[in-house]
CSV table of C-alpha atoms and ligand atoms in Angstrom, one decimal:
chain,number,residue,atom,x,y,z
A,104,UNK,CA,35.0,-12.7,-41.8
A,105,UNK,CA,32.1,-11.6,-39.7
A,106,UNK,CA,30.0,-13.3,-37.0
A,107,UNK,CA,26.5,-14.7,-37.7
A,108,UNK,CA,23.8,-15.5,-35.3
A,109,UNK,CA,20.0,-15.2,-35.6
A,110,UNK,CA,16.7,-15.7,-33.8
A,111,UNK,CA,17.8,-18.8,-31.9
A,112,UNK,CA,20.6,-16.9,-30.0
A,113,UNK,CA,18.4,-13.9,-29.4
A,114,UNK,CA,15.7,-16.2,-27.9
A,115,UNK,CA,18.1,-18.3,-25.9
A,116,UNK,CA,19.8,-15.3,-24.3
A,117,UNK,CA,16.5,-13.5,-23.7
A,118,UNK,CA,15.0,-16.7,-22.0
A,119,UNK,CA,18.1,-17.2,-19.9
A,120,UNK,CA,18.0,-13.5,-18.7
A,121,UNK,CA,14.3,-13.8,-17.9
A,122,UNK,CA,14.9,-17.0,-15.9
A,123,UNK,CA,17.0,-14.9,-13.5
A,124,UNK,CA,20.3,-16.6,-14.3
A,125,UNK,CA,23.4,-15.5,-12.4
A,126,UNK,CA,25.3,-14.7,-15.6
A,127,UNK,CA,28.5,-16.2,-14.5
A,128,UNK,CA,29.8,-19.9,-15.0
A,129,UNK,CA,27.3,-22.5,-14.0
A,130,UNK,CA,24.9,-25.0,-15.5
A,131,UNK,CA,24.9,-23.6,-19.0
A,132,UNK,CA,28.7,-23.7,-19.1
A,133,UNK,CA,28.6,-27.3,-18.3
A,134,UNK,CA,26.0,-27.9,-21.0
A,135,UNK,CA,28.2,-26.1,-23.6
A,136,UNK,CA,31.3,-28.1,-22.5
A,137,UNK,CA,29.3,-31.3,-22.8
A,138,UNK,CA,28.2,-30.5,-26.4
A,139,UNK,CA,31.8,-29.6,-27.3
A,140,UNK,CA,33.2,-32.8,-25.8
A,141,UNK,CA,30.6,-34.8,-27.5
A,142,UNK,CA,31.2,-33.3,-30.9
A,143,UNK,CA,35.1,-33.6,-31.0
A,144,UNK,CA,35.0,-36.9,-29.1
A,145,UNK,CA,36.9,-36.1,-25.9
A,146,UNK,CA,36.3,-37.1,-22.4
A,147,UNK,CA,36.6,-33.6,-20.9
A,148,UNK,CA,36.0,-30.1,-22.1
A,149,UNK,CA,36.7,-27.1,-20.0
A,150,UNK,CA,35.7,-23.6,-21.0
A,151,UNK,CA,38.1,-20.7,-20.6
A,152,UNK,CA,37.9,-17.0,-21.3
A,153,UNK,CA,39.6,-17.2,-24.6
A,154,UNK,CA,41.9,-19.3,-26.9
A,155,UNK,CA,45.1,-17.6,-25.7
A,156,UNK,CA,44.6,-18.1,-22.0
A,157,UNK,CA,43.4,-21.8,-22.8
A,158,UNK,CA,46.9,-22.4,-24.2
A,159,UNK,CA,48.6,-20.9,-21.2
A,160,UNK,CA,46.6,-23.0,-18.9
A,161,UNK,CA,47.3,-26.1,-20.9
A,162,UNK,CA,51.0,-25.4,-20.5
A,163,UNK,CA,50.8,-24.6,-16.9
A,164,UNK,CA,48.7,-27.7,-16.1
A,165,UNK,CA,51.4,-29.8,-17.8
A,166,UNK,CA,53.9,-28.2,-15.4
A,167,UNK,CA,55.7,-26.3,-18.2
A,168,UNK,CA,57.5,-23.2,-17.4
A,169,UNK,CA,60.8,-21.5,-16.8
A,170,UNK,CA,63.8,-23.4,-18.2
A,171,UNK,CA,61.7,-25.6,-20.5
A,172,UNK,CA,61.4,-25.4,-24.3
A,173,UNK,CA,58.2,-25.6,-26.4
A,174,UNK,CA,58.3,-26.0,-30.1
A,175,UNK,CA,56.0,-23.9,-32.0
A,176,UNK,CA,55.6,-23.1,-35.7
A,177,UNK,CA,57.0,-20.0,-37.2
A,178,UNK,CA,53.6,-19.5,-39.1
A,179,UNK,CA,50.7,-19.2,-36.8
A,180,UNK,CA,48.6,-16.6,-35.0
A,181,UNK,CA,50.9,-14.9,-32.4
A,182,UNK,CA,48.9,-16.2,-29.5
A,183,UNK,CA,50.3,-19.8,-30.0
A,184,UNK,CA,53.8,-18.3,-29.2
A,185,UNK,CA,52.9,-15.7,-26.7
A,186,UNK,CA,51.1,-18.3,-24.5
A,187,UNK,CA,54.4,-20.1,-24.1
A,188,UNK,CA,56.1,-16.8,-23.3
A,189,UNK,CA,53.4,-16.3,-20.7
A,190,UNK,CA,54.1,-19.7,-19.1
A,191,UNK,CA,57.8,-18.7,-18.6
A,192,UNK,CA,58.9,-21.4,-21.1
A,193,UNK,CA,61.0,-20.5,-24.2
A,194,UNK,CA,59.3,-20.8,-27.6
A,195,UNK,CA,61.4,-22.5,-30.1
A,196,UNK,CA,60.3,-21.7,-33.7
A,197,UNK,CA,60.4,-24.3,-36.3
A,198,UNK,CA,59.6,-23.9,-40.1
A,199,UNK,CA,56.4,-25.4,-41.7
A,200,UNK,CA,55.7,-27.8,-44.3
A,201,UNK,CA,54.7,-26.6,-47.7
A,202,UNK,CA,51.8,-29.0,-48.2
A,203,UNK,CA,49.8,-28.2,-45.1
A,204,UNK,CA,51.4,-25.1,-43.5
A,205,UNK,CA,51.7,-27.0,-40.2
A,206,UNK,CA,55.0,-27.8,-38.5
A,207,UNK,CA,57.7,-29.5,-40.6
A,208,UNK,CA,58.0,-33.0,-39.1
A,209,UNK,CA,61.8,-33.7,-39.7
A,210,UNK,CA,62.7,-30.1,-38.8
A,211,UNK,CA,60.8,-30.5,-35.5
A,212,UNK,CA,62.4,-33.8,-34.8
A,213,UNK,CA,65.9,-32.2,-35.3
A,214,UNK,CA,64.9,-29.4,-33.0
A,215,UNK,CA,64.2,-31.5,-29.9
A,216,UNK,CA,66.6,-31.1,-27.1
A,217,UNK,CA,66.7,-32.3,-23.4
A,218,UNK,CA,64.9,-29.2,-22.6
A,219,UNK,CA,62.1,-29.7,-24.9
A,220,UNK,CA,58.9,-30.5,-22.9
A,221,UNK,CA,56.2,-30.2,-25.6
A,222,UNK,CA,55.4,-29.6,-29.3
A,223,UNK,CA,52.7,-27.1,-29.8
A,224,UNK,CA,51.1,-28.3,-33.0
A,225,UNK,CA,49.0,-25.8,-34.8
A,226,UNK,CA,46.5,-27.2,-37.4
A,227,UNK,CA,46.3,-24.1,-39.5
A,228,UNK,CA,43.0,-23.7,-41.1
A,229,UNK,CA,41.8,-27.2,-40.3
A,230,UNK,CA,44.8,-28.9,-41.9
A,231,UNK,CA,47.4,-31.2,-40.4
A,232,UNK,CA,48.4,-33.9,-42.7
A,233,UNK,CA,51.0,-35.5,-40.4
A,234,UNK,CA,49.2,-35.5,-37.1
A,235,UNK,CA,49.6,-39.1,-36.5
A,236,UNK,CA,53.4,-38.9,-37.1
A,237,UNK,CA,53.5,-35.9,-34.5
A,238,UNK,CA,51.6,-38.1,-32.2
A,239,UNK,CA,54.2,-41.0,-32.6
A,240,UNK,CA,57.2,-38.5,-32.4
A,241,UNK,CA,56.0,-37.1,-29.1
A,242,UNK,CA,55.4,-40.5,-27.6
A,243,UNK,CA,58.7,-41.9,-28.7
A,244,UNK,CA,60.6,-38.8,-27.3
A,245,UNK,CA,58.5,-38.7,-24.2
A,246,UNK,CA,57.3,-35.2,-24.7
A,247,UNK,CA,53.9,-33.7,-24.7
A,248,UNK,CA,51.9,-33.0,-27.9
A,249,UNK,CA,49.5,-30.0,-27.3
A,250,UNK,CA,47.3,-29.1,-30.1
A,251,UNK,CA,46.4,-25.5,-30.9
A,252,UNK,CA,43.3,-26.4,-32.8
A,253,UNK,CA,41.8,-22.9,-32.7
A,254,UNK,CA,41.2,-23.0,-36.4
A,255,UNK,CA,40.1,-26.7,-36.6
A,256,UNK,CA,36.7,-27.0,-35.0
A,257,UNK,CA,34.8,-29.2,-37.4
A,258,UNK,CA,38.0,-30.7,-39.0
A,259,UNK,CA,39.1,-34.3,-38.7
A,260,UNK,CA,42.0,-36.6,-39.8
A,261,UNK,CA,41.2,-40.2,-40.4
A,262,UNK,CA,37.8,-39.8,-38.5
A,263,UNK,CA,39.4,-38.3,-35.4
A,264,UNK,CA,38.8,-34.6,-34.6
A,265,UNK,CA,41.8,-32.4,-34.6
A,266,UNK,CA,42.6,-31.3,-31.1
A,267,UNK,CA,42.2,-34.8,-29.7
A,268,UNK,CA,45.4,-36.3,-30.9
A,269,UNK,CA,47.6,-34.8,-28.2
A,270,UNK,CA,47.4,-34.9,-24.3
A,271,UNK,CA,45.4,-31.8,-24.5
A,272,UNK,CA,43.9,-29.6,-27.3
A,273,UNK,CA,42.7,-26.0,-27.3
A,274,UNK,CA,40.0,-24.2,-29.3
A,275,UNK,CA,39.0,-20.6,-29.7
A,276,UNK,CA,35.6,-19.0,-30.2
A,277,UNK,CA,36.7,-15.5,-31.0
A,278,UNK,CA,34.6,-13.5,-33.6
A,279,UNK,CA,36.2,-14.8,-36.8
A,280,UNK,CA,36.1,-18.4,-35.8
A,281,UNK,CA,33.5,-20.9,-37.2
A,282,UNK,CA,31.4,-20.5,-34.3
A,283,UNK,CA,31.7,-17.6,-31.7
A,284,UNK,CA,30.6,-16.3,-28.4
A,285,UNK,CA,32.5,-13.1,-28.9
A,286,UNK,CA,35.2,-14.5,-26.8
A,287,UNK,CA,35.9,-18.0,-25.6
A,288,UNK,CA,38.4,-20.8,-25.3
A,289,UNK,CA,38.1,-24.5,-24.7
A,290,UNK,CA,40.6,-27.3,-23.6
A,291,UNK,CA,39.7,-30.8,-24.4
A,292,UNK,CA,41.5,-33.9,-22.9
A,293,UNK,CA,40.9,-37.5,-22.0
A,294,UNK,CA,43.1,-37.2,-19.0
A,295,UNK,CA,41.1,-37.0,-15.7
A,296,UNK,CA,44.0,-35.7,-13.6
A,297,UNK,CA,44.8,-32.9,-16.1
A,298,UNK,CA,41.0,-31.9,-16.3
A,299,UNK,CA,40.6,-31.8,-12.5
A,300,UNK,CA,43.9,-29.6,-12.2
A,301,UNK,CA,42.6,-27.3,-14.8
A,302,UNK,CA,39.1,-26.9,-13.1
A,303,UNK,CA,40.9,-26.0,-9.8
A,304,UNK,CA,43.3,-23.7,-11.5
A,305,UNK,CA,40.5,-21.7,-13.2
A,306,UNK,CA,38.6,-21.2,-10.0
A,307,UNK,CA,41.1,-19.9,-7.3
A,308,UNK,CA,42.3,-23.4,-6.6
A,309,UNK,CA,38.8,-24.3,-5.0
A,310,UNK,CA,37.0,-27.6,-5.5
A,311,UNK,CA,33.8,-25.7,-6.1
A,312,UNK,CA,32.3,-22.2,-5.9
A,313,UNK,CA,30.6,-20.9,-2.8
A,314,UNK,CA,33.4,-21.9,-0.4
A,315,UNK,CA,36.9,-20.9,0.0
A,316,UNK,CA,38.9,-24.0,0.5
A,317,UNK,CA,41.9,-23.0,-1.5
A,318,UNK,CA,43.8,-26.2,-2.2
A,319,UNK,CA,46.2,-25.3,-5.0
A,320,UNK,CA,47.3,-22.1,-6.8
A,321,UNK,CA,44.6,-20.9,-8.9
A,322,UNK,CA,43.1,-17.7,-10.6
A,323,UNK,CA,39.9,-16.7,-12.0
A,324,UNK,CA,39.5,-17.9,-15.6
A,325,UNK,CA,35.8,-18.9,-15.4
A,326,UNK,CA,33.5,-18.6,-18.3
A,327,UNK,CA,30.0,-17.0,-18.2
A,328,UNK,CA,26.7,-18.7,-18.6
A,329,UNK,CA,25.5,-15.7,-20.5
A,330,UNK,CA,28.1,-16.5,-23.3
A,331,UNK,CA,27.5,-20.3,-22.8
A,332,UNK,CA,23.8,-19.9,-23.7
A,333,UNK,CA,24.8,-18.2,-26.9
A,334,UNK,CA,27.4,-20.9,-27.5
A,335,UNK,CA,25.0,-23.8,-27.1
A,336,UNK,CA,23.0,-22.4,-30.0
A,337,UNK,CA,26.1,-21.8,-32.0
A,338,UNK,CA,27.1,-25.5,-31.4
A,339,UNK,CA,23.8,-26.6,-32.8
A,340,UNK,CA,24.7,-24.7,-36.0
A,341,UNK,CA,28.1,-26.2,-36.3
A,342,UNK,CA,27.3,-29.2,-38.6
A,343,UNK,CA,25.6,-27.1,-41.2
A,344,UNK,CA,28.5,-24.5,-40.9
A,345,UNK,CA,31.0,-27.2,-41.4
A,346,UNK,CA,29.2,-28.3,-44.7
A,347,UNK,CA,28.9,-24.8,-45.9
A,348,UNK,CA,32.6,-23.9,-45.3
A,349,UNK,CA,33.4,-27.1,-47.3
A,350,UNK,CA,31.0,-26.0,-50.1
A,351,UNK,CA,32.5,-22.3,-50.1
A,352,UNK,CA,36.0,-23.7,-50.4
A,353,UNK,CA,35.0,-26.1,-53.2
A,354,UNK,CA,33.3,-23.3,-55.1
A,355,UNK,CA,36.5,-21.0,-54.9
A,356,UNK,CA,38.7,-24.1,-55.7
A,357,UNK,CA,36.7,-24.9,-58.9
A,358,UNK,CA,37.7,-21.6,-60.5
A,359,UNK,CA,41.0,-20.7,-58.7
A,360,UNK,CA,42.6,-24.1,-59.3
A,361,UNK,CA,42.5,-23.3,-63.0
A,362,UNK,CA,44.5,-20.2,-62.6
A,363,UNK,CA,48.2,-21.1,-63.0
A,364,UNK,CA,49.4,-18.0,-60.9
A,365,UNK,CA,47.3,-19.1,-57.9
A,366,UNK,CA,48.5,-21.8,-55.5
A,367,UNK,CA,46.0,-23.5,-53.3
A,368,UNK,CA,46.8,-25.8,-50.3
A,369,UNK,CA,45.8,-29.5,-50.6
A,370,UNK,CA,42.6,-29.8,-48.6
A,371,UNK,CA,41.1,-33.0,-47.7
A,372,UNK,CA,37.4,-33.8,-47.5
A,373,UNK,CA,37.6,-34.0,-43.7
A,374,UNK,CA,38.9,-30.3,-43.4
A,375,UNK,CA,36.4,-27.5,-43.0
A,376,UNK,CA,38.6,-24.6,-44.1
A,377,UNK,CA,38.0,-21.7,-41.9
A,378,UNK,CA,39.5,-19.1,-44.4
A,379,UNK,CA,40.0,-19.4,-48.0
A,380,UNK,CA,43.7,-19.0,-48.3
A,381,UNK,CA,45.6,-18.4,-51.7
A,382,UNK,CA,49.2,-17.9,-52.5
A,383,UNK,CA,50.3,-15.6,-55.2
A,384,UNK,CA,53.6,-13.8,-56.3
A,385,UNK,CA,52.2,-10.2,-55.5
A,386,UNK,CA,49.4,-10.5,-52.9
A,387,UNK,CA,49.5,-6.7,-52.2
A,388,UNK,CA,48.9,-6.0,-55.8
A,389,UNK,CA,46.0,-8.5,-56.1
A,390,UNK,CA,44.5,-7.1,-52.7
A,391,UNK,CA,44.6,-3.5,-54.1
A,392,UNK,CA,42.9,-4.6,-57.3
A,393,UNK,CA,40.2,-6.5,-55.5
A,394,UNK,CA,39.7,-3.6,-53.1
A,395,UNK,CA,39.1,-1.5,-56.3
A,396,UNK,CA,36.1,-3.8,-56.9
A,397,UNK,CA,34.8,-3.4,-53.4
A,398,UNK,CA,36.3,-6.8,-52.3
A,399,UNK,CA,38.0,-7.0,-48.9
A,400,UNK,CA,41.0,-9.3,-48.3
A,401,UNK,CA,43.5,-9.9,-45.6
A,402,UNK,CA,47.3,-10.7,-45.6
A,403,UNK,CA,48.1,-13.8,-43.8
A,404,UNK,CA,50.0,-13.8,-40.5
A,405,UNK,CA,53.4,-12.5,-40.6
A,406,UNK,CA,56.3,-15.2,-39.9
A,407,UNK,CA,56.8,-14.9,-36.2
A,408,UNK,CA,60.6,-14.9,-36.6
A,409,UNK,CA,60.2,-11.4,-38.0
A,410,UNK,CA,59.0,-10.1,-34.7
A,411,UNK,CA,61.9,-9.1,-32.5
A,412,UNK,CA,60.2,-9.5,-29.3
A,413,UNK,CA,59.8,-13.3,-29.8
A,414,UNK,CA,63.7,-13.8,-30.3
A,415,UNK,CA,63.5,-16.5,-32.9
A,416,UNK,CA,66.7,-18.2,-34.2
A,417,UNK,CA,67.3,-20.2,-37.3
A,418,UNK,CA,66.2,-20.4,-41.0
A,419,UNK,CA,62.5,-20.4,-42.0
A,420,UNK,CA,62.5,-20.6,-45.8
A,421,UNK,CA,59.0,-22.1,-46.2
A,422,UNK,CA,57.2,-19.8,-43.8
A,423,UNK,CA,59.1,-16.9,-45.2
A,424,UNK,CA,57.9,-17.8,-48.7
A,425,UNK,CA,54.4,-18.6,-47.8
A,426,UNK,CA,53.8,-15.5,-45.7
A,427,UNK,CA,55.2,-13.4,-48.4
A,428,UNK,CA,52.6,-14.8,-50.9
A,429,UNK,CA,49.6,-15.5,-48.6
A,430,UNK,CA,46.2,-13.8,-48.9
A,431,UNK,CA,42.9,-14.6,-47.3
A,432,UNK,CA,39.9,-14.2,-49.4
A,433,UNK,CA,36.3,-13.3,-48.3
A,434,UNK,CA,35.3,-16.3,-46.2
A,435,UNK,CA,32.3,-15.3,-43.9
A,436,UNK,CA,29.4,-17.7,-43.6
A,437,UNK,CA,27.2,-14.8,-44.7
A,438,UNK,CA,28.7,-14.9,-48.2
A,439,UNK,CA,26.3,-16.1,-51.0
A,440,UNK,CA,27.4,-18.4,-53.9
A,441,UNK,CA,27.1,-15.3,-56.1
A,442,UNK,CA,29.5,-13.3,-53.8
A,443,UNK,CA,32.0,-16.0,-54.2
A,444,UNK,CA,31.5,-16.1,-57.9
A,445,UNK,CA,32.0,-12.4,-58.1
A,446,UNK,CA,35.4,-12.7,-56.1
A,447,UNK,CA,36.5,-15.6,-58.4
A,448,UNK,CA,35.6,-13.4,-61.5
A,449,UNK,CA,37.7,-10.5,-60.2
A,450,UNK,CA,40.7,-12.7,-59.5
A,451,UNK,CA,40.3,-14.3,-63.0
A,452,UNK,CA,40.2,-10.8,-64.5
A,453,UNK,CA,43.3,-9.7,-62.6
A,454,UNK,CA,45.4,-12.4,-64.0
A,455,UNK,CA,44.1,-12.1,-67.5
A,456,UNK,CA,45.0,-8.3,-67.7
B,88,PLP,C1,42.3,-17.5,-32.8
B,88,PLP,C2,43.6,-18.2,-32.5
B,88,PLP,C3,44.2,-18.2,-31.2
B,88,PLP,C4,43.7,-17.3,-30.2
B,88,PLP,O1,42.4,-17.4,-29.7
B,88,PLP,P1,41.8,-16.2,-29.0
B,88,PLP,O2,40.5,-16.8,-28.5
B,88,PLP,O3,41.5,-15.0,-29.9
B,88,PLP,O4,42.6,-15.7,-27.8
B,88,PLP,C5,45.2,-19.0,-31.1
B,88,PLP,N1,45.7,-19.8,-32.0
B,88,PLP,C6,45.3,-19.8,-33.1
B,88,PLP,C7,45.9,-20.6,-34.2
B,88,PLP,C8,44.1,-19.1,-33.5
B,88,PLP,O5,43.7,-19.0,-34.8
């Protein structure tokens, strides 16, 4: 993975600096928020410094904290769980489904207790086959559905953008994501009260800058217009990047799906896979072979129950198995078709020898 940007970002940042902008959050951040809200189809979008803090802010804004439980998948980037810890609530880990690597629906249902305040649904790599069922479950049990859609910008289910099924959704713009501003996070919601609460919370509890009328507890979690200017240009590139990510995945899929030792995850036409993920019996051996051919890979996230600081209890057979087998292949937007063909050829060779 590597970031990509070109003359448009350079020109936009230069023009902004020449205009004498104040660098911190102002009109450019609003413009970026409007572009994101329009793309995903939400009423509000609020920029935050990164996708870890945005998850934390979502929890706090919903009044979740000490004594509450939040269900989170055992297979996700650690920030999903750590944000719950930061809120003071207890992360309760649940196994994933084999077909989409998102939370297992029936295991989630069985884990709900009177203390459960929310389900933090992570759409891993733009996939979440049962998001409608999770929406129904959360409604039926009167708990919040929060979506960690950090890996899902550009991915939809049934025409609806991931991150907009729950009361609130979170995105990340860290360097490996489909678009980046170096760092950045965004919350999207249709709930006016929640959006207002978050706007106060990210600016010292003030209704606006330039005065000090503190009306609620708040901190400084503002964004910067300098990053927003970069982000506005990246957003313009999102549709073509979504197309390219789909093409890249299809190109890998055409070859790798014919190799019996390689397992791929079912990927719908509406998913823009962020990373190309494969599952094999000995990912370290394959990674070493590919490294010998100058091809970098990365092991998938560890199952979070293996991290003692997160104090997870229970059985996680699917995430244990999938994290043992998972490998991310080269996925940067800078890759050419012939780069992808070379990786596919190397994997084919590995399994033929
Ligand atoms: C990237 C990511 C995050 C964290 O976002 P940052 O912007 O790096 O803080 C959270 N959850 C998931 C699923 C992610 O992929």
